[in-house]
Coordinates of C-alpha atoms in Angstrom, one line a residue:
M1 CA 108.5 90.9 122.9
I2 CA 109.0 89.8 119.6
P3 CA 109.6 93.1 117.5
P4 CA 107.4 93.2 114.5
A5 CA 107.9 91.8 111.2
R6 CA 109.2 93.5 108.1
R7 CA 107.1 94.7 105.8
I8 CA 106.6 94.2 102.0
A9 CA 107.4 97.6 101.2
A10 CA 104.0 97.6 98.1
V11 CA 101.6 96.4 101.4
T12 CA 102.8 99.3 103.6
A13 CA 102.4 102.4 100.9
V14 CA 98.7 101.1 100.8
C15 CA 98.2 100.5 104.3
A16 CA 100.1 104.4 104.8
L17 CA 96.6 105.2 102.4
G18 CA 94.6 103.6 104.9
A19 CA 93.6 100.2 103.7
A20 CA 90.3 99.0 104.6
L21 CA 92.1 95.7 105.8
A22 CA 94.6 97.6 108.4
A23 CA 95.9 94.8 110.3
C24 CA 98.1 94.8 107.2
G25 CA 101.1 97.4 109.2
T26 CA 103.6 95.6 111.1
E27 CA 103.7 98.5 114.0
R28 CA 102.1 99.3 116.2
P29 CA 100.8 103.0 116.4
A30 CA 102.3 104.7 119.4
G31 CA 100.4 104.8 122.8
T32 CA 99.4 100.6 122.2
T33 CA 100.1 98.7 125.3
R34 CA 100.1 94.7 126.0
P35 CA 98.7 94.0 129.5
V36 CA 100.8 91.1 130.9
P37 CA 98.4 88.5 132.2
A38 CA 99.3 86.7 135.5
R39 CA 101.9 84.0 135.5
S40 CA 100.0 80.4 136.3
S41 CA 101.4 77.0 135.5
V42 CA 100.7 75.3 132.5
S43 CA 97.4 72.6 132.7
A44 CA 96.0 70.1 130.1
S45 CA 95.2 71.0 127.0
P46 CA 91.5 72.8 126.5
S47 CA 88.3 71.6 127.0
A48 CA 85.7 72.4 123.7
S49 CA 83.5 73.1 126.0
R50 CA 85.1 75.9 127.7
P51 CA 87.8 77.3 125.6
P52 CA 90.6 78.7 127.0
V53 CA 91.0 82.4 128.3
L54 CA 94.2 84.4 129.3
T55 CA 93.1 86.0 133.4
P56 CA 93.0 89.8 133.8
G57 CA 95.3 91.7 133.6
P58 CA 96.1 94.8 136.1
N59 CA 92.5 96.8 137.3
G60 CA 90.6 93.9 135.0
L61 CA 92.3 94.7 131.9
T62 CA 91.4 92.6 128.9
P63 CA 94.4 90.1 128.1
V64 CA 96.5 90.3 125.3
F65 CA 97.9 87.1 123.5
E66 CA 100.4 87.7 120.8
H67 CA 102.3 83.9 120.4
G68 CA 102.2 80.4 122.2
P69 CA 104.9 78.9 124.0
R70 CA 108.3 79.1 122.4
T71 CA 109.5 75.4 123.9
L72 CA 106.5 72.9 123.5
G73 CA 107.7 71.9 120.2
K74 CA 107.0 73.7 117.0
T75 CA 103.2 74.9 116.2
V76 CA 102.5 77.7 114.3
A77 CA 98.9 79.1 114.6
F78 CA 97.6 80.4 111.0
T79 CA 94.7 83.3 111.3
F80 CA 92.4 84.6 109.2
D81 CA 90.6 88.6 109.3
A82 CA 87.1 88.0 107.7
D83 CA 86.9 91.5 107.8
M84 CA 84.4 93.8 106.1
T85 CA 83.2 97.3 107.7
A86 CA 80.1 98.7 108.0
D87 CA 79.6 100.8 104.6
E88 CA 80.9 98.2 102.6
G89 CA 77.2 96.9 101.7
P90 CA 77.2 98.8 98.4
R91 CA 80.7 97.5 97.0
A92 CA 79.4 94.0 98.1
A93 CA 76.2 94.7 96.0
A94 CA 78.3 95.7 93.1
G95 CA 79.8 92.4 92.9
E96 CA 83.0 93.0 95.5
H97 CA 83.9 90.0 97.2
F98 CA 85.1 89.9 100.3
D99 CA 84.8 86.4 101.2
N100 CA 87.4 83.6 99.9
P101 CA 86.0 80.7 99.5
G102 CA 89.2 78.7 97.8
L103 CA 91.7 79.7 100.4
I104 CA 88.3 78.0 102.8
G105 CA 89.0 74.9 100.4
A106 CA 92.5 75.4 100.3
L107 CA 92.7 75.1 104.4
R108 CA 90.2 72.0 103.8
A109 CA 92.3 70.2 101.6
L110 CA 95.0 70.7 103.1
K111 CA 94.3 69.5 106.7
V112 CA 95.2 72.6 108.1
P113 CA 93.0 73.9 111.0
A114 CA 92.4 77.6 111.9
T115 CA 91.0 80.3 114.0
V116 CA 89.5 82.8 111.6
F117 CA 88.4 86.6 112.8
M118 CA 84.8 87.8 112.3
T119 CA 82.8 90.9 111.7
G120 CA 79.7 91.0 112.5
R121 CA 78.9 92.5 109.5
W122 CA 81.2 89.8 107.3
A123 CA 78.9 86.9 109.0
E124 CA 75.4 89.2 107.5
Q125 CA 76.7 89.2 104.0
Y126 CA 77.9 85.8 103.7
P127 CA 74.9 84.0 106.6
D128 CA 75.9 80.5 104.5
E129 CA 79.8 80.5 104.7
A130 CA 79.5 82.1 108.3
R131 CA 77.8 78.9 109.0
S132 CA 80.0 76.4 107.9
L133 CA 83.0 77.8 109.3
G134 CA 81.4 77.6 112.2
A135 CA 80.1 73.8 111.8
D136 CA 83.3 72.8 110.7
P137 CA 85.7 71.2 113.9
Q138 CA 88.9 72.3 111.9
F139 CA 88.3 75.7 111.9
E140 CA 87.0 77.8 115.5
V141 CA 85.4 81.5 114.8
A142 CA 86.5 84.5 117.1
N143 CA 84.5 87.7 116.8
H144 CA 86.3 91.2 115.1
S145 CA 83.7 93.5 115.8
Y146 CA 80.4 94.1 114.3
S147 CA 81.6 97.4 112.4
H148 CA 85.6 96.8 111.9
Y149 CA 85.8 100.7 112.8
A150 CA 88.3 100.7 114.8
F151 CA 88.8 101.5 118.7
T152 CA 91.7 103.9 118.8
P153 CA 92.0 107.0 116.7
S154 CA 95.0 107.4 113.7
C155 CA 94.6 103.4 113.4
Y156 CA 95.6 103.4 109.5
G157 CA 92.5 105.4 108.1
L158 CA 89.8 103.1 109.4
P159 CA 86.8 104.9 110.5
T160 CA 86.4 105.2 115.0
I161 CA 83.9 104.1 116.7
D162 CA 83.4 106.0 119.8
A163 CA 84.3 104.3 123.4
S164 CA 80.2 104.6 123.9
R165 CA 79.5 102.1 121.7
M166 CA 82.6 99.6 122.1
R167 CA 81.3 97.5 124.1
A168 CA 77.9 97.6 121.6
D169 CA 79.7 96.8 118.9
V170 CA 81.5 93.5 120.1
E171 CA 78.3 92.4 122.0
R172 CA 76.1 93.1 118.2
A173 CA 78.7 90.8 116.3
N174 CA 78.0 88.2 118.6
T175 CA 74.2 88.6 117.8
A176 CA 75.0 88.7 114.2
F177 CA 76.5 85.5 114.1
R178 CA 74.2 83.4 116.2
K179 CA 71.6 85.1 113.3
A180 CA 73.6 83.8 110.7
G181 CA 73.3 80.5 112.5
L182 CA 77.4 80.1 114.2
R183 CA 76.5 79.9 118.1
D184 CA 79.9 78.5 119.1
A185 CA 82.1 81.7 118.5
L186 CA 85.2 81.3 121.1
P187 CA 85.5 84.4 123.6
Y188 CA 88.7 85.9 122.1
F189 CA 88.7 89.1 120.0
R190 CA 90.8 90.9 117.7
F191 CA 90.7 94.6 117.2
P192 CA 90.5 96.0 113.7
G193 CA 93.7 97.1 112.4
G194 CA 95.2 95.7 115.8
C195 CA 95.1 99.1 117.4
Y196 CA 94.1 99.1 121.6
N197 CA 95.6 100.8 124.3
D198 CA 94.7 101.0 127.9
Q199 CA 91.6 102.3 128.3
V200 CA 90.0 100.1 125.5
L201 CA 91.0 97.3 127.4
R202 CA 89.6 98.7 130.6
T203 CA 86.2 99.3 128.4
L204 CA 85.7 96.2 127.4
G205 CA 87.0 94.3 130.4
G206 CA 84.3 92.2 131.9
L207 CA 83.4 90.5 128.8
G208 CA 85.5 87.6 129.9
M209 CA 87.2 87.9 126.4
T210 CA 91.0 87.7 125.6
A211 CA 92.2 90.0 122.8
V212 CA 94.6 88.3 120.6
Q213 CA 97.2 89.7 118.5
W214 CA 100.2 88.1 116.5
D215 CA 103.7 87.7 116.0
V216 CA 104.2 87.4 112.2
V217 CA 103.0 89.7 109.5
S218 CA 102.2 87.6 106.5
G219 CA 101.7 91.0 104.5
D220 CA 99.0 89.6 101.9
A221 CA 96.4 92.2 102.3
F222 CA 96.7 94.6 99.2
A223 CA 99.6 92.1 98.1
T224 CA 100.0 91.2 94.9
D225 CA 103.7 89.3 94.6
A226 CA 102.7 85.6 96.4
D227 CA 106.2 84.6 96.9
A228 CA 107.2 87.8 99.0
V229 CA 104.7 87.1 100.8
A230 CA 104.9 83.5 101.4
K231 CA 108.9 84.7 102.4
Q232 CA 108.0 86.8 104.6
V233 CA 105.8 84.1 106.4
L234 CA 108.6 81.9 106.4
D235 CA 111.0 83.8 107.5
G236 CA 109.2 85.1 110.8
V237 CA 107.9 81.6 112.0
K238 CA 108.8 80.4 115.1
P239 CA 108.0 77.7 117.9
G240 CA 103.9 78.8 119.1
S241 CA 104.0 81.7 116.6
V242 CA 100.8 83.2 115.4
V243 CA 100.1 84.3 112.3
I244 CA 98.3 87.0 110.7
M245 CA 96.5 86.9 107.0
H246 CA 93.2 87.4 105.5
C247 CA 90.6 86.0 104.5
T248 CA 89.2 88.8 101.7
R249 CA 89.0 88.2 98.1
S250 CA 89.9 91.5 96.9
A251 CA 91.9 93.0 99.4
A252 CA 94.0 89.7 99.3
P253 CA 94.0 87.9 96.2
T254 CA 97.3 86.1 96.7
T255 CA 96.6 84.6 100.4
E256 CA 95.4 81.2 98.7
T257 CA 98.1 81.0 96.8
V258 CA 100.8 81.8 100.1
V259 CA 98.7 78.6 101.9
R260 CA 99.8 76.4 99.1
T261 CA 102.8 77.6 99.2
V262 CA 103.8 78.0 102.8
V263 CA 102.0 74.8 104.4
P264 CA 103.8 71.9 103.6
E265 CA 107.5 74.2 103.6
L266 CA 106.3 74.5 107.0
R267 CA 105.2 70.7 108.0
K268 CA 109.0 69.7 106.2
R269 CA 110.4 72.2 108.4
G270 CA 108.5 70.1 111.1
Y271 CA 105.4 72.5 112.1
R272 CA 102.6 71.4 113.4
F273 CA 99.6 73.2 112.7
V274 CA 97.3 73.9 115.3
K275 CA 94.2 76.6 116.5
V276 CA 94.6 79.4 118.8
S277 CA 93.0 77.9 121.5
Q278 CA 95.4 75.7 122.0
L279 CA 98.9 77.9 122.1
I280 CA 96.3 79.8 124.0
G281 CA 95.6 76.8 126.2
E282 CA 99.4 75.5 126.7
S283 CA 100.8 78.9 127.5
P284 CA 101.1 80.8 131.1
G285 CA 97.9 82.6 132.9
H286 CA 95.4 81.1 130.9
R287 CA 92.5 79.4 132.5

């Protein structure tokens, strides 16, 4: 298990106040667990038609992925949470921007593949952008819930969804993707705030999804010092790392600058950028 990356002090303070982009925290709330999937030999690269998933954990628990193999070369996956909670429509209508076209443009210009974890509410607000991301082979899109409500109590101040509605919330996000014209969302799920426990993993069992966490916290949410965020990413990346960042202008205003800083430096260090699906396909326990 990789110890969580240290936080940037300013980001920590905001997270403690229960900010909406709850995944900016580095420490998992008490009681969260990681099921260990059954191990198998590493197979060939994933098929485009059938994205790889991890084998379910004991008693059918939803498997959890945090990083790829450390010994198969210098690869790193950038992930971006495009999150908007179900009650933030009025803020968007008033002009707040929960998207970040400049960031997506930078990734395209730098030719960096990436995995976007999108909420259904975000897809409803920005259907053209959702459809564009889904149609671009440089990106892959996965489920970040519909509402961005927490699946466990005490998750960085997020509203909490009842256990009886969790599966429906995940499925509602997929419905929102299809309505936006995004038809190829991957069978991966990122918990709002990164908060989960065994009960939640059992509740989502049977959906055929792999929960995707991370081992490098960028600290970009609500940060104002792009250099500090870039340093945190560069200090944390190891072979096979999954980095969490955000695709939301209003709450992660430095992310585009951070990407433009760290991408050339990581390439100079010999790293190659891949999508999460490739790391899962290279990991023991996938199918």
